[in-house]
Amino acid sequence: MANMFVDQIKIEAHAGKGGNGMVAFRREKYVPNGGPAGGDGGRGGSIILKVDPGLRTLMDFRYHRIFKAKNGQNGMSKQMTGAAASDLVVAVPEGTTVRDLDTGAIMGDLTQPGQELVIAKGGRGGRGNIHFASAKNPAPEIAENGEPGEDRYLELELKMLADVGLIGFPSVGKSTLLSVVTGAKPKIAAYEFTTLVPNLGMVMLPDGRDFAMADMPGLIEGASKGVGLGLTFLRHIERTRVLLHLIDMGSQDPEQAIERYHQINHELAAYDPELLKRPQIIVATKMDLPGAQENLAHFKEMLAQDDTFAKMPPVVPISAITHQGVQGLMQMTADLLDQTPAFDSEHHDKLTSVEYRAKEAEPDFTITRDDDGTWVLGGEKLTRLFKMSNLDHEDGQLRFARQLRHMGVDDALRAKGIENGDLVRIEKFVFEFVQ
């Protein structure tokens, strides 16, 4: 959509694994044949996105895309439970939509300050052998491994409003300025509508401040009545907080600068008089051209007689080509942004329209066959069960075999023609099938 700026970033989130449960027995003096005393593992850390109202961009994610939470501590003897890991909280700006890249499903829309979304859940801790004691088996050598944490591959999408809008007639240097200060690569040419869709760039200042700047489609007389791309342009202007009004000082006609200044402001007022209340900085461009200094002096004289604004906007001369004055302009813009609240335009169109899709149900397990004849078991539920099974002890192996049988794995293998002695593999673990 032409009336929306989108910043997208792909990230990985790896939640922490739960700690393993322990197989242990009481070894106290004067207590013969002590019972089971293995403690549970601690919960793994989850990864949580949290809206930080101070953030306006996804810039931070360009340098840090992989997030890993810590694992839970393993269970200990004497029935001691391992410590749970801390959750990893990651700050995002308001308006961030989170999409699961594996399923295409929208996980959530973060729109309120302080709102949280768990994007990868930490695994629960495995149970120690104190949980598996029974009348038949009072001293079980069974413990669970910790549950794996969730791994998610996500796309964060921020439907952004530009903080700063560049306005002015076509070819006054808006695209050039944007490319110089943000690294954006807009198409630059000298024709009536160079910029058909607003180009957005991020300005990062040495003091750590940043803001979104948009180069708006060039405005011509009659835009407020729908001429050319005017209405699309004006809808964007509604949402910006500071306007940089670029005026070409390189013309051979000394009157052109003030005329065009009035035309642009007239179009803004005709569309919505509130727009003239937005802070403006007048940017005198192309100051490297001959005659620019004289044109600027004349422009300032005429401006002194102008009563469009209660308070006269500052005039900042620059040359985007030689970079003269550009850094100072960006500092002044950031200072003005710090003093300017966000505008909530009543009549702007709703930015976010998100379809929520439920994740399709997956089978408990899958069965395939390798070229060498080995049967391969897979599927999210079965693999999770395998990772949580402690197969170091015979009791644990027997329990896992029972769990597979209850899931229907044995019957499904027989239906596919498995024979006694055939090899079965789950990940790297291989065992022989016995009827």
Tab-separated table of C-alpha atoms in Angstrom:
chain	number	residue	atom	x	y	z
A	1	MET	CA	0.000	0.000	0.000
A	2	ALA	CA	1.329	3.408	-0.905
A	3	ASN	CA	0.058	5.026	2.299
A	4	MET	CA	2.093	2.929	4.676
A	5	PHE	CA	5.761	2.693	5.573
A	6	VAL	CA	6.872	-0.755	6.551
A	7	ASP	CA	10.037	-1.713	8.342
A	8	GLN	CA	10.597	-5.474	8.416
A	9	ILE	CA	13.205	-7.583	10.137
A	10	LYS	CA	13.652	-11.342	10.529
A	11	ILE	CA	14.780	-12.717	13.899
A	12	GLU	CA	15.415	-16.053	15.581
A	13	ALA	CA	14.167	-16.826	19.098
A	14	HIS	CA	15.510	-19.857	20.957
A	15	ALA	CA	13.901	-20.391	24.356
A	16	GLY	CA	15.799	-22.202	27.113
A	17	LYS	CA	15.565	-25.939	27.692
A	18	GLY	CA	14.218	-27.170	31.002
A	19	GLY	CA	16.752	-28.691	33.392
A	20	ASN	CA	17.008	-32.492	33.519
A	21	GLY	CA	15.428	-34.421	36.377
A	22	MET	CA	17.838	-36.514	38.418
A	23	VAL	CA	18.060	-40.197	39.271
A	24	ALA	CA	19.322	-40.309	42.866
A	25	PHE	CA	18.734	-42.298	46.056
A	26	ARG	CA	19.031	-41.503	49.715
A	27	ARG	CA	22.449	-42.503	50.985
A	28	GLU	CA	22.078	-41.746	54.663
A	29	LYS	CA	23.865	-43.547	57.449
A	30	TYR	CA	21.632	-46.027	59.318
A	31	VAL	CA	18.957	-45.861	56.525
A	32	PRO	CA	19.337	-49.075	54.529
A	33	ASN	CA	18.002	-49.150	50.939
A	34	GLY	CA	17.084	-45.456	50.864
A	35	GLY	CA	14.268	-44.473	48.513
A	36	PRO	CA	14.415	-42.226	45.425
A	37	ALA	CA	15.601	-38.675	46.064
A	38	GLY	CA	16.245	-37.155	42.608
A	39	GLY	CA	14.983	-33.572	42.251
A	40	ASP	CA	13.248	-31.908	39.311
A	41	GLY	CA	14.924	-29.662	36.756
A	42	GLY	CA	14.165	-25.930	36.643
A	43	ARG	CA	12.101	-24.250	33.920
A	44	GLY	CA	13.929	-22.845	30.889
A	45	GLY	CA	13.750	-19.130	30.123
A	46	SER	CA	11.088	-17.850	27.717
A	47	ILE	CA	11.584	-15.020	25.222
A	48	ILE	CA	9.088	-12.181	25.551
A	49	LEU	CA	8.545	-9.123	23.381
A	50	LYS	CA	7.480	-6.039	25.336
A	51	VAL	CA	6.323	-2.702	23.940
A	52	ASP	CA	8.638	0.165	24.879
A	53	PRO	CA	6.936	3.519	24.134
A	54	GLY	CA	10.375	5.122	23.822
A	55	LEU	CA	11.205	3.090	20.696
A	56	ARG	CA	10.028	4.241	17.283
A	57	THR	CA	11.951	1.925	14.950
A	58	LEU	CA	13.235	-1.624	14.530
A	59	MET	CA	16.755	-0.268	14.051
A	60	ASP	CA	18.220	-2.164	17.028
A	61	PHE	CA	17.288	-5.513	15.448
A	62	ARG	CA	19.538	-4.865	12.464
A	63	TYR	CA	22.544	-5.629	14.657
A	64	HIS	CA	21.057	-8.254	16.987
A	65	ARG	CA	18.791	-10.833	15.353
A	66	ILE	CA	19.358	-14.035	17.329
A	67	PHE	CA	17.949	-14.241	20.853
A	68	LYS	CA	18.702	-17.154	23.190
A	69	ALA	CA	17.252	-17.598	26.667
A	70	LYS	CA	19.141	-19.591	29.307
A	71	ASN	CA	18.462	-23.220	30.208
A	72	GLY	CA	16.961	-24.288	33.518
A	73	GLN	CA	19.278	-25.866	36.099
A	74	ASN	CA	19.312	-29.656	36.428
A	75	GLY	CA	17.642	-31.313	39.412
A	76	MET	CA	19.870	-32.363	42.311
A	77	SER	CA	19.998	-35.057	44.944
A	78	LYS	CA	18.087	-34.822	48.218
A	79	GLN	CA	14.959	-33.870	46.215
A	80	MET	CA	16.364	-30.433	45.395
A	81	THR	CA	14.785	-28.702	42.386
A	82	GLY	CA	17.062	-26.872	39.930
A	83	ALA	CA	16.716	-23.106	39.597
A	84	ALA	CA	14.456	-21.737	36.884
A	85	ALA	CA	16.119	-19.548	34.229
A	86	SER	CA	15.195	-15.877	33.870
A	87	ASP	CA	13.015	-14.889	30.929
A	88	LEU	CA	14.617	-12.783	28.195
A	89	VAL	CA	12.558	-9.608	27.607
A	90	VAL	CA	13.134	-7.831	24.287
A	91	ALA	CA	11.879	-4.269	23.728
A	92	VAL	CA	9.901	-3.446	20.558
A	93	PRO	CA	8.124	-0.277	19.382
A	94	GLU	CA	4.350	0.181	19.398
A	95	GLY	CA	2.692	-1.123	16.244
A	96	THR	CA	4.893	-4.212	15.831
A	97	THR	CA	3.211	-7.221	14.204
A	98	VAL	CA	4.812	-10.631	14.789
A	99	ARG	CA	4.572	-13.326	12.117
A	100	ASP	CA	5.759	-16.945	12.383
A	101	LEU	CA	7.810	-17.564	9.236
A	102	ASP	CA	7.321	-21.355	9.392
A	103	THR	CA	3.518	-21.227	9.393
A	104	GLY	CA	2.774	-17.757	8.040
A	105	ALA	CA	0.506	-17.207	11.056
A	106	ILE	CA	0.331	-13.881	12.881
A	107	MET	CA	1.330	-14.485	16.507
A	108	GLY	CA	0.296	-11.091	17.768
A	109	ASP	CA	-0.076	-7.372	17.272
A	110	LEU	CA	1.699	-5.232	19.872
A	111	THR	CA	-0.100	-1.909	20.054
A	112	GLN	CA	-0.203	-0.817	23.729
A	113	PRO	CA	2.665	0.466	25.933
A	114	GLY	CA	3.885	-2.332	28.199
A	115	GLN	CA	2.040	-5.044	26.234
A	116	GLU	CA	3.868	-8.397	26.234
A	117	LEU	CA	3.899	-11.393	23.893
A	118	VAL	CA	5.653	-14.703	24.607
A	119	ILE	CA	7.243	-15.612	21.269
A	120	ALA	CA	9.173	-18.685	22.431
A	121	LYS	CA	8.203	-20.613	25.536
A	122	GLY	CA	10.870	-22.102	27.776
A	123	GLY	CA	10.749	-25.871	28.357
A	124	ARG	CA	9.491	-27.235	31.655
A	125	GLY	CA	11.954	-28.998	33.891
A	126	GLY	CA	12.180	-32.790	33.749
A	127	ARG	CA	10.878	-34.750	36.726
A	128	GLY	CA	13.285	-36.528	39.037
A	129	ASN	CA	12.887	-40.179	40.019
A	130	ILE	CA	10.933	-39.328	43.196
A	131	HIS	CA	7.891	-38.980	40.888
A	132	PHE	CA	8.126	-42.495	39.444
A	133	ALA	CA	8.142	-44.582	42.606
A	134	SER	CA	5.298	-47.107	42.839
A	135	ALA	CA	4.427	-50.236	44.806
A	136	LYS	CA	5.777	-52.343	41.944
A	137	ASN	CA	8.932	-50.276	41.536
A	138	PRO	CA	9.852	-48.483	44.793
A	139	ALA	CA	13.355	-47.562	43.559
A	140	PRO	CA	12.895	-46.470	39.921
A	141	GLU	CA	15.831	-45.524	37.762
A	142	ILE	CA	13.636	-43.199	35.736
A	143	ALA	CA	13.971	-39.432	35.305
A	144	GLU	CA	12.886	-37.077	32.583
A	145	ASN	CA	15.141	-34.801	30.629
A	146	GLY	CA	14.056	-31.180	30.472
A	147	GLU	CA	11.583	-30.196	27.777
A	148	PRO	CA	13.241	-28.413	24.825
A	149	GLY	CA	12.497	-24.697	24.575
A	150	GLU	CA	10.624	-23.472	21.531
A	151	ASP	CA	12.607	-22.328	18.491
A	152	ARG	CA	10.861	-19.702	16.415
A	153	TYR	CA	11.789	-17.963	13.202
A	154	LEU	CA	9.845	-14.729	13.089
A	155	GLU	CA	9.328	-11.616	11.057
A	156	LEU	CA	8.724	-8.384	12.918
A	157	GLU	CA	6.898	-5.788	10.889
A	158	LEU	CA	6.455	-2.199	11.995
A	159	LYS	CA	3.906	-0.170	10.113
A	160	MET	CA	5.581	3.117	10.743
A	161	LEU	CA	4.574	6.706	10.665
A	162	ALA	CA	7.322	9.042	9.625
A	163	ASP	CA	8.336	11.424	12.388
A	164	VAL	CA	9.633	13.932	9.837
A	165	GLY	CA	8.180	14.697	6.407
A	166	LEU	CA	10.105	16.367	3.601
A	167	ILE	CA	7.776	18.675	1.642
A	168	GLY	CA	8.369	20.938	-1.300
A	169	PHE	CA	7.978	21.154	-5.062
A	170	PRO	CA	9.322	18.363	-7.283
A	171	SER	CA	13.092	18.360	-7.712
A	172	VAL	CA	13.912	20.705	-4.812
A	173	GLY	CA	16.316	18.058	-3.444
A	174	LYS	CA	14.137	15.994	-1.090
A	175	SER	CA	15.325	12.610	-2.390
A	176	THR	CA	18.935	13.790	-2.419
A	177	LEU	CA	18.741	14.973	1.204
A	178	LEU	CA	17.075	11.701	2.280
A	179	SER	CA	19.792	9.629	0.609
A	180	VAL	CA	22.553	11.719	2.233
A	181	VAL	CA	21.242	11.544	5.817
A	182	THR	CA	19.731	8.040	5.922
A	183	GLY	CA	21.441	5.767	3.422
A	184	ALA	CA	18.046	5.232	1.711
A	185	LYS	CA	18.307	4.809	-2.062
A	186	PRO	CA	15.359	6.670	-3.624
A	187	LYS	CA	15.108	7.154	-7.389
A	188	ILE	CA	16.393	10.645	-8.181
A	189	ALA	CA	15.533	12.405	-11.439
A	190	ALA	CA	14.265	15.765	-12.654
A	191	TYR	CA	10.690	15.173	-13.739
A	192	GLU	CA	7.320	16.199	-12.356
A	193	PHE	CA	6.648	13.240	-10.033
A	194	THR	CA	10.008	11.756	-9.195
A	195	THR	CA	8.763	10.156	-5.981
A	196	LEU	CA	5.621	8.108	-6.621
A	197	VAL	CA	5.599	6.383	-3.243
A	198	PRO	CA	7.036	7.948	-0.090
A	199	ASN	CA	10.583	6.791	0.530
A	200	LEU	CA	11.404	6.195	4.155
A	201	GLY	CA	14.793	6.317	5.777
A	202	MET	CA	16.112	6.163	9.328
A	203	VAL	CA	18.267	9.038	10.532
A	204	MET	CA	20.738	8.025	13.257
A	205	LEU	CA	22.531	10.828	15.081
A	206	PRO	CA	25.903	10.481	16.845
A	207	ASP	CA	24.198	11.142	20.224
A	208	GLY	CA	22.100	7.955	19.855
A	209	ARG	CA	18.822	9.600	18.830
A	210	ASP	CA	17.060	8.326	15.736
A	211	PHE	CA	13.912	9.158	13.793
A	212	ALA	CA	12.037	8.120	10.663
A	213	MET	CA	12.151	10.575	7.776
A	214	ALA	CA	9.960	10.361	4.686
A	215	ASP	CA	10.436	11.982	1.320
A	216	MET	CA	6.866	12.752	0.218
A	217	PRO	CA	5.600	12.665	-3.375
A	218	GLY	CA	6.159	16.040	-5.019
A	219	LEU	CA	3.305	18.459	-4.530
A	220	ILE	CA	1.776	20.626	-7.257
A	221	GLU	CA	-0.941	23.244	-7.141
A	222	GLY	CA	-4.363	21.602	-6.778
A	223	ALA	CA	-3.135	18.626	-4.695
A	224	SER	CA	-5.803	19.270	-2.052
A	225	LYS	CA	-8.429	18.739	-4.786
A	226	GLY	CA	-6.877	15.425	-5.808
A	227	VAL	CA	-4.656	16.601	-8.649
A	228	GLY	CA	-1.767	14.220	-9.341
A	229	LEU	CA	-0.594	12.355	-6.256
A	230	GLY	CA	-1.591	15.155	-3.925
A	231	LEU	CA	-4.097	13.369	-1.698
A	232	THR	CA	-1.778	10.423	-1.103
A	233	PHE	CA	0.920	12.904	-0.187
A	234	LEU	CA	-1.363	14.878	2.129
A	235	ARG	CA	-2.558	11.766	3.987
A	236	HIS	CA	1.078	11.147	4.901
A	237	ILE	CA	1.602	14.705	6.035
A	238	GLU	CA	-1.304	14.293	8.491
A	239	ARG	CA	0.742	11.816	10.441
A	240	THR	CA	4.135	13.492	10.582
A	241	ARG	CA	5.222	15.497	13.622
A	242	VAL	CA	7.754	17.876	12.049
A	243	LEU	CA	7.849	19.147	8.469
A	244	LEU	CA	11.033	20.111	6.662
A	245	HIS	CA	9.896	22.525	3.949
A	246	LEU	CA	12.555	22.399	1.209
A	247	ILE	CA	12.861	25.418	-1.090
A	248	ASP	CA	15.206	25.573	-4.094
A	249	MET	CA	17.474	28.618	-3.935
A	250	GLY	CA	19.184	27.803	-7.236
A	251	SER	CA	16.542	29.303	-9.540
A	252	GLN	CA	17.321	32.208	-11.888
A	253	ASP	CA	14.001	33.781	-10.863
A	254	PRO	CA	14.445	35.409	-7.418
A	255	GLU	CA	10.666	35.448	-6.825
A	256	GLN	CA	10.227	31.717	-7.356
A	257	ALA	CA	11.276	30.659	-3.830
A	258	ILE	CA	8.709	32.761	-1.940
A	259	GLU	CA	5.932	31.945	-4.447
A	260	ARG	CA	6.469	28.222	-4.073
A	261	TYR	CA	6.698	28.537	-0.301
A	262	HIS	CA	3.234	30.137	-0.280
A	263	GLN	CA	1.803	27.592	-2.739
A	264	ILE	CA	2.830	24.607	-0.611
A	265	ASN	CA	1.440	26.148	2.588
A	266	HIS	CA	-1.771	27.077	0.754
A	267	GLU	CA	-2.240	23.453	-0.305
A	268	LEU	CA	-1.649	22.236	3.250
A	269	ALA	CA	-4.188	24.711	4.637
A	270	ALA	CA	-6.778	23.885	1.952
A	271	TYR	CA	-6.569	20.198	2.869
A	272	ASP	CA	-6.522	20.626	6.639
A	273	PRO	CA	-5.804	23.926	8.454
A	274	GLU	CA	-4.423	21.878	11.387
A	275	LEU	CA	-1.402	21.014	9.236
A	276	LEU	CA	-0.104	24.569	9.503
A	277	LYS	CA	0.176	24.007	13.260
A	278	ARG	CA	2.872	21.380	12.678
A	279	PRO	CA	6.360	22.680	13.411
A	280	GLN	CA	8.156	23.549	10.168
A	281	ILE	CA	11.795	24.157	9.418
A	282	ILE	CA	12.408	25.984	6.146
A	283	VAL	CA	15.353	24.319	4.410
A	284	ALA	CA	17.018	26.465	1.763
A	285	THR	CA	18.521	23.914	-0.637
A	286	LYS	CA	21.124	23.959	-3.423
A	287	MET	CA	23.157	26.674	-1.688
A	288	ASP	CA	26.210	25.522	-3.687
A	289	LEU	CA	24.700	26.972	-6.922
A	290	PRO	CA	25.560	30.440	-8.237
A	291	GLY	CA	23.105	33.148	-7.143
A	292	ALA	CA	21.778	31.047	-4.232
A	293	GLN	CA	23.026	33.448	-1.541
A	294	GLU	CA	21.298	36.422	-3.216
A	295	ASN	CA	18.077	34.415	-3.634
A	296	LEU	CA	18.182	33.408	0.044
A	297	ALA	CA	18.615	37.033	1.171
A	298	HIS	CA	15.629	38.083	-0.958
A	299	PHE	CA	13.567	35.152	0.334
A	300	LYS	CA	14.243	36.137	3.962
A	301	GLU	CA	13.191	39.742	3.259
A	302	MET	CA	9.877	38.553	1.802
A	303	LEU	CA	9.422	36.025	4.593
A	304	ALA	CA	9.686	38.781	7.218
A	305	GLN	CA	6.467	40.276	5.783
A	306	ASP	CA	4.633	36.906	5.823
A	307	ASP	CA	1.939	36.194	8.415
A	308	THR	CA	1.189	32.513	7.619
A	309	PHE	CA	2.596	31.407	10.972
A	310	ALA	CA	2.247	32.997	14.393
A	311	LYS	CA	5.910	32.195	14.941
A	312	MET	CA	8.242	32.387	11.952
A	313	PRO	CA	9.858	29.020	11.134
A	314	PRO	CA	13.668	28.954	11.254
A	315	VAL	CA	15.505	29.025	7.907
A	316	VAL	CA	18.438	26.622	7.543
A	317	PRO	CA	20.605	26.872	4.395
A	318	ILE	CA	22.133	23.565	3.203
A	319	SER	CA	23.734	21.881	0.245
A	320	ALA	CA	22.986	18.158	0.159
A	321	ILE	CA	25.676	17.738	-2.513
A	322	THR	CA	28.517	19.259	-0.429
A	323	HIS	CA	26.844	18.274	2.911
A	324	GLN	CA	27.116	21.889	4.101
A	325	GLY	CA	24.675	22.502	6.988
A	326	VAL	CA	23.141	19.020	6.832
A	327	GLN	CA	24.351	17.738	10.209
A	328	GLY	CA	23.186	20.890	12.008
A	329	LEU	CA	19.777	20.557	10.338
A	330	MET	CA	19.421	16.980	11.595
A	331	GLN	CA	20.335	18.036	15.163
A	332	MET	CA	17.778	20.867	15.039
A	333	THR	CA	15.143	18.450	13.699
A	334	ALA	CA	15.787	15.945	16.510
A	335	ASP	CA	15.557	18.748	19.114
A	336	LEU	CA	12.224	19.872	17.638
A	337	LEU	CA	10.931	16.284	17.663
A	338	ASP	CA	11.810	15.977	21.352
A	339	GLN	CA	9.552	18.976	22.069
A	340	THR	CA	6.676	17.888	19.770
A	341	PRO	CA	4.002	15.434	20.913
A	342	ALA	CA	2.595	12.805	18.562
A	343	PHE	CA	-0.475	13.940	16.628
A	344	ASP	CA	-3.489	11.651	16.708
A	345	SER	CA	-5.401	12.532	13.575
A	346	GLU	CA	-9.070	11.587	14.026
A	347	HIS	CA	-9.729	11.019	10.365
A	348	HIS	CA	-6.659	9.106	9.236
A	349	ASP	CA	-7.241	5.646	7.846
A	350	LYS	CA	-6.530	2.701	10.125
A	351	LEU	CA	-2.988	1.467	9.703
A	352	THR	CA	-3.225	-2.067	10.936
A	353	SER	CA	-5.321	-4.722	9.290
A	354	VAL	CA	-4.121	-8.143	10.339
A	355	GLU	CA	-5.546	-11.541	9.551
A	356	TYR	CA	-5.011	-14.108	12.277
A	357	ARG	CA	-4.524	-17.662	11.092
A	358	ALA	CA	-4.538	-20.622	13.443
A	359	LYS	CA	-1.619	-23.033	13.217
A	360	GLU	CA	-2.633	-26.204	11.400
A	361	ALA	CA	-2.744	-29.316	13.577
A	362	GLU	CA	0.241	-31.605	13.008
A	363	PRO	CA	0.181	-35.405	13.393
A	364	ASP	CA	1.682	-36.812	16.612
A	365	PHE	CA	4.305	-38.684	14.611
A	366	THR	CA	5.505	-39.396	11.068
A	367	ILE	CA	7.035	-42.545	9.591
A	368	THR	CA	9.398	-42.558	6.603
A	369	ARG	CA	12.040	-44.978	5.364
A	370	ASP	CA	15.683	-44.311	4.495
A	371	ASP	CA	17.375	-45.712	1.387
A	372	ASP	CA	19.168	-48.274	3.582
A	373	GLY	CA	15.841	-49.631	4.879
A	374	THR	CA	15.940	-47.935	8.313
A	375	TRP	CA	12.531	-46.753	9.520
A	376	VAL	CA	12.626	-43.084	10.582
A	377	LEU	CA	10.236	-41.689	13.196
A	378	GLY	CA	9.599	-37.947	13.329
A	379	GLY	CA	6.929	-35.398	14.213
A	380	GLU	CA	6.976	-32.599	16.774
A	381	LYS	CA	5.218	-34.473	19.609
A	382	LEU	CA	7.256	-37.673	19.232
A	383	THR	CA	10.562	-35.802	18.945
A	384	ARG	CA	9.738	-33.747	22.057
A	385	LEU	CA	8.912	-36.948	23.975
A	386	PHE	CA	12.203	-38.499	22.838
A	387	LYS	CA	14.232	-35.473	23.953
A	388	MET	CA	12.600	-35.615	27.381
A	389	SER	CA	13.344	-39.330	27.846
A	390	ASN	CA	16.426	-40.260	29.828
A	391	LEU	CA	17.589	-43.436	28.060
A	392	ASP	CA	20.733	-43.930	30.188
A	393	HIS	CA	18.831	-46.343	32.447
A	394	GLU	CA	16.892	-49.464	31.468
A	395	ASP	CA	13.805	-48.254	33.380
A	396	GLY	CA	13.813	-45.090	31.261
A	397	GLN	CA	14.102	-47.085	28.026
A	398	LEU	CA	11.152	-49.310	28.989
A	399	ARG	CA	9.040	-46.252	29.854
A	400	PHE	CA	9.802	-44.648	26.476
A	401	ALA	CA	8.854	-47.869	24.664
A	402	ARG	CA	5.502	-47.891	26.517
A	403	GLN	CA	4.871	-44.259	25.558
A	404	LEU	CA	5.486	-45.013	21.869
A	405	ARG	CA	3.099	-47.961	22.073
A	406	HIS	CA	0.373	-45.782	23.639
A	407	MET	CA	0.814	-43.205	20.840
A	408	GLY	CA	0.115	-45.951	18.286
A	409	VAL	CA	3.617	-45.992	16.811
A	410	ASP	CA	4.022	-49.798	17.042
A	411	ASP	CA	0.716	-50.466	15.261
A	412	ALA	CA	1.488	-47.899	12.568
A	413	LEU	CA	4.912	-49.464	11.918
A	414	ARG	CA	3.328	-52.917	11.624
A	415	ALA	CA	0.728	-51.553	9.202
A	416	LYS	CA	3.581	-50.257	7.023
A	417	GLY	CA	5.235	-53.704	6.996
A	418	ILE	CA	7.995	-53.493	9.599
A	419	GLU	CA	9.580	-56.837	10.485
A	420	ASN	CA	11.270	-58.180	13.582
A	421	GLY	CA	14.883	-56.973	13.756
A	422	ASP	CA	14.389	-53.950	11.448
A	423	LEU	CA	16.207	-50.795	12.548
A	424	VAL	CA	14.246	-47.760	13.730
A	425	ARG	CA	15.791	-44.271	14.071
A	426	ILE	CA	14.686	-41.212	16.005
A	427	GLU	CA	17.119	-38.376	15.270
A	428	LYS	CA	20.531	-40.039	15.983
A	429	PHE	CA	19.171	-42.765	18.269
A	430	VAL	CA	18.817	-46.175	16.520
A	431	PHE	CA	17.192	-49.285	18.013
A	432	GLU	CA	15.968	-52.677	16.834
A	433	PHE	CA	12.249	-53.343	16.464
A	434	VAL	CA	11.090	-56.320	18.542
A	435	GLN	CA	7.581	-57.739	18.148
